[in-house]
Coordinates of C-alpha atoms in Angstrom, one line a residue:
Chain A
M1 CA -37.5 35.3 -0.1
R2 CA -36.2 36.9 3.4
R3 CA -35.1 40.4 2.9
Y4 CA -31.4 41.2 3.9
S5 CA -31.3 44.2 6.3
A6 CA -29.4 45.4 9.1
F7 CA -32.1 44.0 11.4
A8 CA -31.8 40.7 9.6
I9 CA -28.1 40.6 10.7
A10 CA -28.9 41.6 14.2
R11 CA -31.7 38.7 14.4
E12 CA -29.2 36.1 13.0
A13 CA -26.4 37.2 15.3
L14 CA -28.8 36.3 18.2
R15 CA -29.7 32.8 17.0
H16 CA -26.2 31.8 15.9
H17 CA -26.8 32.5 12.2
K18 CA -29.0 29.5 11.8
G19 CA -31.8 31.1 10.1
W20 CA -30.2 32.3 6.8
E21 CA -31.9 30.6 4.0
R22 CA -30.2 29.5 0.6
A23 CA -30.1 32.5 -1.8
W24 CA -31.7 30.5 -4.4
R25 CA -33.4 27.1 -5.0
S26 CA -31.7 24.3 -7.1
P27 CA -34.7 22.4 -8.6
E28 CA -34.9 19.7 -11.1
P29 CA -36.2 20.7 -14.4
R30 CA -39.9 20.7 -15.2
P31 CA -41.1 19.1 -18.6
R32 CA -42.2 22.5 -20.1
Y33 CA -41.7 26.4 -19.4
D34 CA -43.2 29.3 -21.1
A35 CA -39.5 30.8 -21.7
I36 CA -36.1 29.0 -21.4
I37 CA -32.9 31.1 -21.2
V38 CA -29.7 29.2 -21.9
G39 CA -26.7 30.7 -19.8
A40 CA -27.0 31.8 -16.2
G41 CA -24.4 34.3 -16.3
G42 CA -25.2 38.1 -15.8
H43 CA -27.0 38.7 -19.1
G44 CA -29.0 35.5 -19.0
L45 CA -30.2 36.1 -15.2
A46 CA -31.0 39.7 -16.2
T47 CA -33.1 38.9 -19.0
A48 CA -35.1 36.4 -16.8
Y49 CA -35.2 39.0 -14.1
F50 CA -36.7 41.6 -16.5
L51 CA -39.1 38.9 -18.0
G52 CA -40.5 38.5 -14.8
K53 CA -40.3 42.0 -13.5
N54 CA -41.4 44.1 -16.6
H55 CA -43.4 41.7 -18.4
G56 CA -45.0 39.2 -15.7
L57 CA -43.4 36.1 -17.4
K58 CA -42.3 34.0 -14.5
N59 CA -42.7 30.4 -15.8
V60 CA -39.1 30.5 -16.9
A61 CA -36.1 28.3 -16.6
I62 CA -32.4 29.5 -16.6
I63 CA -30.1 26.6 -17.8
E64 CA -26.5 26.5 -17.1
K65 CA -23.7 24.2 -18.2
G66 CA -21.4 24.8 -15.4
W67 CA -22.2 27.1 -12.4
L68 CA -24.0 30.3 -12.2
G69 CA -21.8 33.2 -13.1
G70 CA -18.9 31.2 -13.6
G71 CA -18.1 32.1 -17.2
N72 CA -17.3 35.8 -18.3
T73 CA -19.4 37.4 -15.3
G74 CA -16.9 36.0 -12.9
R75 CA -13.8 36.7 -15.1
N76 CA -14.0 40.5 -16.1
T77 CA -12.5 43.4 -14.6
T78 CA -15.6 44.9 -13.4
I79 CA -15.6 48.2 -15.3
I80 CA -18.9 50.3 -15.8
R81 CA -18.9 53.0 -18.0
S82 CA -21.2 54.4 -20.9
N83 CA -18.9 56.8 -22.8
Y84 CA -19.8 55.2 -26.4
L85 CA -19.7 57.1 -29.6
Q86 CA -22.8 55.9 -31.5
D87 CA -26.2 56.5 -30.3
P88 CA -27.5 52.8 -30.0
S89 CA -24.6 52.1 -28.1
A90 CA -24.7 55.1 -25.7
A91 CA -28.5 54.4 -25.2
I92 CA -28.2 50.8 -23.9
Y93 CA -25.0 51.3 -22.0
E94 CA -26.3 54.2 -20.1
K95 CA -29.5 52.5 -19.5
A96 CA -27.6 49.8 -17.8
R97 CA -25.2 52.2 -15.9
S98 CA -28.4 54.1 -14.8
L99 CA -29.8 50.7 -13.6
Y100 CA -26.5 49.8 -11.7
E101 CA -27.1 52.9 -9.5
T102 CA -30.2 51.3 -8.2
I103 CA -29.6 47.7 -8.6
S104 CA -28.6 47.1 -4.8
Q105 CA -32.0 48.3 -3.6
D106 CA -33.8 46.9 -6.5
L107 CA -32.4 43.5 -5.9
N108 CA -32.0 43.7 -2.0
Y109 CA -28.6 42.4 -2.7
N110 CA -25.4 44.7 -2.3
V111 CA -23.4 44.4 -5.6
M112 CA -21.0 47.2 -4.4
F113 CA -21.5 49.6 -7.2
S114 CA -18.7 52.1 -6.8
P115 CA -19.2 55.2 -9.2
R116 CA -15.5 56.0 -8.7
G117 CA -15.0 57.3 -12.1
V118 CA -13.4 56.2 -15.4
I119 CA -10.7 58.0 -17.3
M120 CA -9.8 57.0 -20.8
L121 CA -6.4 58.3 -21.6
A122 CA -5.6 60.0 -24.6
Q123 CA -1.9 59.4 -25.6
T124 CA -1.7 60.4 -29.3
H125 CA -3.3 63.6 -31.0
H126 CA -5.7 61.2 -32.9
E127 CA -6.9 60.0 -29.7
V128 CA -7.3 63.5 -28.5
R129 CA -9.5 64.5 -31.3
G130 CA -11.4 61.1 -31.0
Y131 CA -12.5 61.6 -27.3
Q132 CA -13.2 65.3 -27.8
R133 CA -15.6 64.0 -30.6
T134 CA -17.0 61.4 -28.1
A135 CA -17.6 64.0 -25.4
H136 CA -19.6 66.0 -27.8
A137 CA -21.5 63.2 -28.9
N138 CA -22.2 61.9 -25.3
A139 CA -23.6 65.6 -24.5
L140 CA -25.9 65.2 -27.3
Q141 CA -26.8 61.7 -26.1
G142 CA -27.4 62.8 -22.4
V143 CA -24.4 60.8 -21.2
Q144 CA -22.4 62.9 -18.8
T145 CA -18.9 62.7 -19.9
E146 CA -16.2 65.5 -20.0
W147 CA -12.8 66.2 -21.9
I148 CA -10.1 66.8 -19.4
G149 CA -6.6 68.0 -19.5
P150 CA -3.5 66.4 -18.3
E151 CA -3.3 68.4 -15.1
R152 CA -6.7 67.1 -14.1
V153 CA -5.8 63.4 -14.8
K154 CA -2.9 63.8 -12.6
E155 CA -5.2 65.3 -9.8
L156 CA -7.6 62.3 -10.3
C157 CA -4.9 59.7 -10.5
P158 CA -1.7 61.0 -8.7
I159 CA 0.1 57.6 -9.4
I160 CA 0.2 58.2 -13.0
N161 CA 3.3 59.3 -15.2
L162 CA 2.3 62.1 -17.6
D163 CA 5.6 62.2 -19.3
G164 CA 5.8 58.8 -20.8
P165 CA 8.7 58.7 -23.2
R166 CA 7.0 57.2 -26.0
Y167 CA 3.4 58.0 -25.1
P168 CA 2.8 61.2 -23.1
V169 CA -0.8 61.5 -21.5
L170 CA -2.3 64.4 -23.4
G171 CA -5.6 64.4 -21.6
G172 CA -8.5 62.2 -21.2
L173 CA -12.3 61.3 -21.4
W174 CA -13.7 61.5 -17.8
Q175 CA -16.8 59.7 -17.0
A176 CA -17.3 60.7 -13.3
R177 CA -20.4 58.3 -12.9
G178 CA -18.7 55.3 -14.4
G179 CA -17.2 52.9 -12.1
T180 CA -16.9 49.3 -10.8
A181 CA -19.2 46.7 -9.0
R182 CA -18.7 43.3 -7.5
H183 CA -19.0 41.1 -10.5
D184 CA -20.4 37.9 -8.8
A185 CA -22.8 39.7 -6.8
V186 CA -24.4 40.9 -9.7
A187 CA -25.1 37.3 -11.0
W188 CA -25.9 36.1 -7.4
G189 CA -28.5 39.1 -6.9
Y190 CA -30.2 38.4 -10.0
A191 CA -30.4 34.6 -9.3
R192 CA -31.8 35.3 -6.0
A193 CA -34.4 37.6 -7.3
C194 CA -35.6 35.3 -10.2
S195 CA -35.6 32.2 -7.7
A196 CA -38.0 34.3 -5.5
M197 CA -40.1 35.2 -8.4
G198 CA -40.7 31.2 -8.8
M199 CA -38.1 30.9 -11.8
D200 CA -36.0 27.7 -11.9
I201 CA -32.4 28.0 -12.2
I202 CA -30.9 24.3 -13.3
Q203 CA -27.2 24.4 -13.0
Q204 CA -24.9 21.4 -14.1
C205 CA -27.4 20.9 -17.1
E206 CA -25.8 21.3 -20.6
V207 CA -27.9 22.0 -23.5
T208 CA -27.1 19.3 -26.3
G209 CA -29.5 20.1 -28.9
V210 CA -32.3 22.6 -30.0
R211 CA -35.7 21.0 -31.0
S212 CA -37.7 22.8 -33.6
S213 CA -40.7 21.9 -35.8
N214 CA -41.8 24.0 -39.0
G215 CA -39.3 26.6 -38.4
Q216 CA -40.4 27.3 -34.7
V217 CA -38.3 26.3 -31.6
M218 CA -40.2 23.5 -29.5
G219 CA -37.5 23.1 -26.8
V220 CA -34.1 21.9 -25.9
E221 CA -32.2 18.7 -25.4
T222 CA -30.1 18.6 -22.2
T223 CA -28.1 16.4 -20.2
K224 CA -31.1 16.4 -17.8
G225 CA -33.6 15.3 -20.5
P226 CA -35.6 17.4 -23.1
I227 CA -37.5 20.4 -21.9
D228 CA -40.2 22.1 -24.0
C229 CA -40.8 25.9 -24.1
D230 CA -42.7 28.5 -26.3
K231 CA -39.6 31.1 -26.2
L232 CA -35.9 30.3 -26.2
G233 CA -33.3 32.8 -25.4
V234 CA -29.8 32.0 -26.0
V235 CA -27.4 34.1 -23.8
V236 CA -24.1 32.1 -23.9
A237 CA -21.4 34.6 -24.9
G238 CA -18.3 32.6 -26.1
H239 CA -20.3 29.3 -26.9
S240 CA -22.9 31.3 -29.0
G241 CA -21.5 29.7 -32.1
V242 CA -21.9 26.3 -30.7
L243 CA -25.5 26.9 -29.7
A244 CA -26.3 28.6 -33.1
E245 CA -25.0 25.4 -34.9
M246 CA -27.4 23.5 -32.9
A247 CA -30.3 25.8 -33.9
G248 CA -29.2 25.7 -37.4
F249 CA -27.7 29.0 -38.1
R250 CA -24.5 30.7 -38.3
L251 CA -23.3 34.0 -36.6
P252 CA -21.0 36.8 -37.4
I253 CA -19.1 35.9 -34.3
E254 CA -15.4 34.5 -33.6
S255 CA -14.6 33.5 -30.1
V256 CA -11.3 34.6 -28.6
S257 CA -9.7 34.2 -25.3
L258 CA -9.2 37.5 -23.3
Q259 CA -7.2 37.8 -20.3
A260 CA -7.0 39.6 -16.9
L261 CA -4.8 39.6 -14.1
V262 CA -4.7 40.8 -10.5
S263 CA -1.6 41.7 -8.4
E264 CA -0.9 41.2 -4.7
P265 CA -3.1 43.5 -2.4
I266 CA -1.5 46.9 -1.6
K267 CA -2.8 50.0 0.3
P268 CA -5.3 52.0 -1.5
C269 CA -3.4 54.3 -4.2
M270 CA -5.8 54.6 -6.9
D271 CA -9.6 55.5 -6.5
V272 CA -10.6 55.8 -10.3
V273 CA -10.5 53.5 -13.3
V274 CA -7.8 54.2 -15.8
M275 CA -8.0 52.8 -19.3
A276 CA -5.0 53.4 -21.7
N277 CA -6.0 52.2 -25.1
T278 CA -3.1 53.2 -27.3
V279 CA -0.8 51.1 -25.1
H280 CA -3.3 48.7 -24.4
G281 CA -3.9 48.3 -20.6
Y282 CA -6.4 49.2 -18.0
M283 CA -6.3 49.2 -14.3
S284 CA -8.3 49.9 -11.2
Q285 CA -7.8 48.8 -7.5
S286 CA -10.2 46.5 -5.8
D287 CA -11.6 46.8 -2.4
K288 CA -9.3 44.0 -1.1
G289 CA -6.3 46.4 -2.6
E290 CA -5.4 44.3 -5.6
M291 CA -4.6 46.1 -8.8
V292 CA -7.1 44.7 -11.1
I293 CA -5.5 44.5 -14.9
G294 CA -7.3 43.8 -18.1
G295 CA -5.2 42.4 -20.9
G296 CA -5.5 41.8 -24.5
T297 CA -7.2 39.2 -26.7
D298 CA -5.4 36.5 -28.6
G299 CA -5.3 37.0 -32.3
Y300 CA -6.8 33.6 -33.2
N301 CA -10.1 31.6 -32.4
N302 CA -9.8 29.6 -29.4
Y303 CA -11.9 28.5 -26.4
T304 CA -9.2 27.7 -23.9
Q305 CA -10.0 30.3 -21.2
R306 CA -6.2 30.6 -20.7
G307 CA -4.7 33.2 -23.4
S308 CA -1.1 33.7 -24.6
F309 CA 1.7 34.9 -22.2
H310 CA 3.1 37.4 -24.7
H311 CA -0.3 39.5 -24.0
V312 CA 0.4 39.5 -20.4
E313 CA 3.8 40.7 -21.0
E314 CA 2.7 43.5 -23.3
T315 CA 0.0 44.7 -20.9
V316 CA 2.3 44.7 -18.1
R317 CA 5.0 46.6 -20.0
A318 CA 2.5 49.2 -21.0
L319 CA 1.2 49.7 -17.6
I320 CA 4.6 50.0 -16.0
E321 CA 5.3 52.9 -18.5
T322 CA 1.9 54.6 -17.3
F323 CA 2.2 53.8 -13.4
P324 CA 6.1 53.5 -12.7
M325 CA 5.2 52.6 -8.9
I326 CA 3.6 49.3 -9.8
S327 CA 6.8 48.1 -11.4
R328 CA 7.8 45.8 -8.4
L329 CA 4.3 44.5 -7.6
K330 CA 3.9 40.6 -7.9
M331 CA 1.0 39.3 -9.8
L332 CA -1.2 37.0 -7.9
R333 CA -3.5 35.5 -10.4
Q334 CA -4.3 35.4 -14.2
W335 CA -7.0 33.9 -16.1
G336 CA -8.8 34.2 -19.4
G337 CA -12.4 34.1 -20.7
I338 CA -13.8 33.2 -24.1
V339 CA -15.5 36.4 -25.4
D340 CA -17.7 36.5 -28.6
V341 CA -16.4 39.2 -31.0
T342 CA -18.6 40.7 -34.0
G343 CA -17.1 42.3 -36.9
D344 CA -18.2 45.8 -35.6
R345 CA -17.5 45.3 -31.9
S346 CA -21.1 45.8 -31.0
P347 CA -23.4 43.1 -29.6
I348 CA -26.3 41.1 -31.1
I349 CA -29.7 41.3 -29.5
S350 CA -32.0 39.9 -32.0
K351 CA -34.6 37.5 -33.5
T352 CA -33.0 34.6 -35.2
P353 CA -33.8 32.6 -38.5
L354 CA -35.4 30.2 -36.0
G355 CA -39.0 31.2 -34.9
N356 CA -39.3 32.2 -31.3
C357 CA -35.5 31.8 -30.7
F358 CA -33.8 34.9 -29.6
I359 CA -30.2 35.5 -29.2
N360 CA -28.1 37.9 -27.0
C361 CA -24.4 37.9 -27.6
G362 CA -21.5 39.7 -29.1
W363 CA -20.7 41.7 -26.1
G364 CA -17.0 40.8 -26.7
T365 CA -14.5 42.3 -24.6
G366 CA -17.0 44.6 -22.6
G367 CA -20.2 43.0 -21.6
F368 CA -20.1 43.3 -17.9
K369 CA -20.9 46.9 -17.9
A370 CA -24.0 46.2 -20.0
I371 CA -25.6 43.6 -18.1
P372 CA -28.9 45.3 -16.5
G373 CA -29.3 47.2 -19.8
S374 CA -28.9 44.0 -22.0
G375 CA -31.3 42.0 -19.7
W376 CA -33.8 44.9 -19.9
A377 CA -33.6 44.9 -23.9
M378 CA -33.7 41.2 -24.5
A379 CA -36.6 40.5 -22.2
E380 CA -38.5 43.2 -24.0
L381 CA -37.6 41.7 -27.2
M382 CA -38.5 38.2 -26.1
A383 CA -41.9 39.3 -24.7
K384 CA -43.1 41.9 -27.3
G385 CA -41.2 41.0 -30.4
G386 CA -39.3 44.4 -30.3
S387 CA -37.4 46.8 -28.1
T388 CA -36.2 50.2 -28.8
L389 CA -33.1 49.5 -27.0
A390 CA -32.4 46.3 -28.8
D391 CA -33.6 46.9 -32.4
A392 CA -30.5 48.5 -33.7
F393 CA -28.5 45.6 -32.5
S394 CA -30.4 43.0 -34.9
L395 CA -28.5 40.2 -36.7
D396 CA -29.7 41.5 -40.0
R397 CA -27.5 44.7 -39.5
F398 CA -24.6 42.7 -41.1
R399 CA -26.5 41.7 -44.1
E400 CA -27.8 45.2 -44.7
G401 CA -24.5 47.0 -43.8
R402 CA -25.9 49.0 -41.0
F403 CA -22.9 48.6 -38.7
I404 CA -22.7 50.2 -35.1
D405 CA -19.1 50.7 -35.7
E406 CA -17.6 50.8 -32.1
S407 CA -14.2 49.3 -33.2
V408 CA -12.8 52.9 -33.8
A409 CA -14.3 54.4 -30.7
A410 CA -13.1 51.9 -28.1
G411 CA -10.7 49.7 -30.2
V412 CA -9.6 48.1 -27.1
A413 CA -10.6 45.3 -24.8
H414 CA -12.7 46.9 -21.8
Chain I
M1 CA 2.8 29.3 -26.9
L2 CA 1.2 28.5 -30.1
I3 CA 4.0 27.4 -32.7
L4 CA 3.3 26.7 -36.5
D5 CA 5.6 25.4 -39.3
C6 CA 5.6 27.9 -42.1
P7 CA 5.0 25.8 -45.3
C8 CA 6.5 28.6 -47.4
C9 CA 10.0 29.4 -45.7
G10 CA 10.0 26.1 -43.6
R11 CA 10.5 27.7 -40.3
A12 CA 8.9 26.9 -36.9
A13 CA 7.3 30.3 -36.2
D14 CA 5.8 31.0 -32.6
E15 CA 2.9 33.1 -32.4
T16 CA 4.7 36.7 -31.9
E17 CA 5.9 36.3 -35.4
L18 CA 2.4 35.3 -36.7
E19 CA -0.8 37.1 -37.6
G20 CA -4.1 35.3 -37.7
G21 CA -6.3 35.8 -40.7
G22 CA -9.5 34.0 -39.7
E23 CA -11.2 31.4 -41.2
A24 CA -9.8 29.5 -44.4
H25 CA -11.5 28.2 -47.4
L26 CA -14.3 30.8 -47.6
T27 CA -16.0 31.1 -51.0
R28 CA -15.4 34.6 -52.2
F29 CA -18.3 36.6 -53.8
G30 CA -17.9 39.9 -55.5
P31 CA -20.3 42.5 -57.3
G32 CA -23.5 41.0 -58.5
A33 CA -23.6 38.4 -55.7
S34 CA -26.9 37.8 -53.7
D35 CA -27.0 39.5 -50.3
D36 CA -27.0 36.1 -48.6
D37 CA -23.9 34.9 -50.4
F38 CA -22.2 38.2 -49.6
E39 CA -23.1 38.2 -45.8
R40 CA -21.7 34.7 -45.7
Y41 CA -18.5 35.5 -47.4
L42 CA -17.9 38.7 -45.3
F43 CA -19.3 38.1 -41.8
L44 CA -20.9 34.6 -41.1
R45 CA -18.3 32.3 -39.3
G46 CA -18.3 28.6 -38.3
N47 CA -16.4 29.5 -35.1
P48 CA -16.3 25.8 -34.3
K49 CA -15.3 24.4 -30.7
G50 CA -12.9 21.9 -32.1
V51 CA -11.0 21.5 -35.5
H52 CA -10.6 24.9 -37.2
F53 CA -9.1 25.6 -40.6
E54 CA -7.6 29.1 -40.5
R55 CA -5.5 31.6 -42.3
W56 CA -2.2 32.8 -41.1
R57 CA 0.6 35.2 -42.3
H58 CA 4.2 34.7 -41.2
A59 CA 4.3 38.5 -40.6
Y60 CA 7.7 38.8 -38.9
G61 CA 9.2 36.0 -41.1
C62 CA 8.9 35.4 -44.7
G63 CA 5.7 37.6 -45.0
K64 CA 3.7 34.9 -46.6
W65 CA 0.2 33.7 -46.2
F66 CA -0.4 29.9 -45.5
L67 CA -3.2 27.8 -43.9
A68 CA -3.4 25.7 -40.6
A69 CA -5.7 23.1 -39.1
R70 CA -5.8 23.5 -35.4
C71 CA -8.0 22.8 -32.4
T72 CA -9.6 25.7 -30.8
T73 CA -10.1 24.0 -27.4
T74 CA -6.6 22.1 -27.1
L75 CA -4.5 24.3 -29.5
E76 CA -3.0 21.0 -31.1
V77 CA -2.0 21.8 -34.3
F78 CA -2.8 19.1 -36.9
G79 CA -0.5 20.5 -39.9
T80 CA 0.0 23.6 -42.0
Y81 CA -0.4 23.8 -45.8
A82 CA -0.3 26.1 -48.8
A83 CA -2.7 28.9 -49.0
Q84 CA -3.4 28.2 -52.7
T85 CA -5.9 25.4 -52.0
T86 CA -9.7 25.4 -51.8
A87 CA -10.0 22.4 -49.4
P88 CA -7.8 20.8 -46.8
P89 CA -5.6 18.3 -48.4
P90 CA -5.8 14.7 -47.8
E91 CA -2.6 14.5 -45.5
I92 CA -4.3 16.9 -43.2
V93 CA -7.6 15.4 -43.1
A94 CA -5.9 12.1 -42.4
A95 CA -4.0 13.7 -39.6
I96 CA -7.1 15.1 -38.1
K97 CA -9.1 11.7 -38.4
A98 CA -6.1 10.1 -36.4
R99 CA -6.5 12.5 -33.7
R100 CA -10.3 12.9 -33.8
P101 CA -12.1 9.7 -35.2
N102 CA -15.5 11.2 -34.9
W103 CA -14.6 14.6 -36.7
E104 CA -16.5 15.5 -40.0
A105 CA -15.5 18.1 -42.4
P106 CA -17.9 20.8 -42.1
V107 CA -20.3 21.4 -45.2

């Protein structure tokens, strides 16, 4: 891998940019690997990256049905935060956030991490108490957050309307070190680093079956033929249920469509991320100037990557109350992603009933922020059979009633 | 927009009138059941990509529960039927088979 640097740009400028190499190889699959990761999204690629980097496991293939980073990694609203209430959540999301701080240097790939700060608005007295509690919990967890009053909210985000007729802004939970990143670049950066370690990223290759013998995974059937492996990691978000059926078990997961939309680009007007959970909308401004808006999930199972129109209407209505100046903005694009939602709104990073088959799923409506931490924990689990970050997120917590209940702490798509 | 015919009041209801209630035909377990049965009833879901049987409530209409057979990839509706059933009725199965010849009922 040739490193990217200011010097490299100068060098290539002098020879008409003919020396840039492809960021990753696209090889045909070999018959056998030590480990196969299904799903080349952010979480899958991060898992492969840390298998190689932290555990020396480099004979790895990452198999992708479509194109790399083309699922939820390329469809989210790029928010990064770690202000969760429960200890296991705070630990893994804070690990991820801290890894985002150095990810561009670690990968030699600019993911444009922008720690611009995230405010979660409190618009009911219930939310005020809830976020004050979260701020105290975060202080104990070592996550830097702060409860702020309405004046400070207005100072941080001047375009906000504090005196909404129905839901006035009563304060907010402020995480100054949260922010956004270029979502595609996270997948591309990990892919380039994985390829440089000798891993094979196989795109346009769909897994059609999971082969097993005596309760142990043996490999996968794919549209490019069978591939053997010692260990299998399933990291496929919305399609986890489909893969689980192939492997012969059920998951406590339902897949629904979550929408987002962006406006036409406008001049810089907002340099923080604002989430309004009561009225259900969240917004930030991209570097191109588009207002990036997150919508709601459909209330029923679907795999359509589209979503219902009335959710867009509800989200936009809420945001116009909160930010009156956006009322005349035209919306440029709208899209949906299939999110895998668990009963307690927390992810699953776990062994499965099938031996040497591991699953990382259930990130639901908020997985992008967790990518580096999720990969770190999943790689440790696959390599060592356990991980301090992942153990609380095991599949048997539903059977045992050990929920990590974040549905009350962030009962909103994020 | 998803439109379902409510079999209780006979009206065609669009999704803003309805509330989804998740997978239908789950076997219920109560006190004394094994951990496996209880986990299966409370949490584990088929979550199919394709034909899905599900519960709905006509929340902003007649307020009653009913069941629907629907495709989760195309949003095609195969039919709605009464909630007081433990398995999809034959006419619903026939409607699904007519559109999805290779479909087999989940076990």
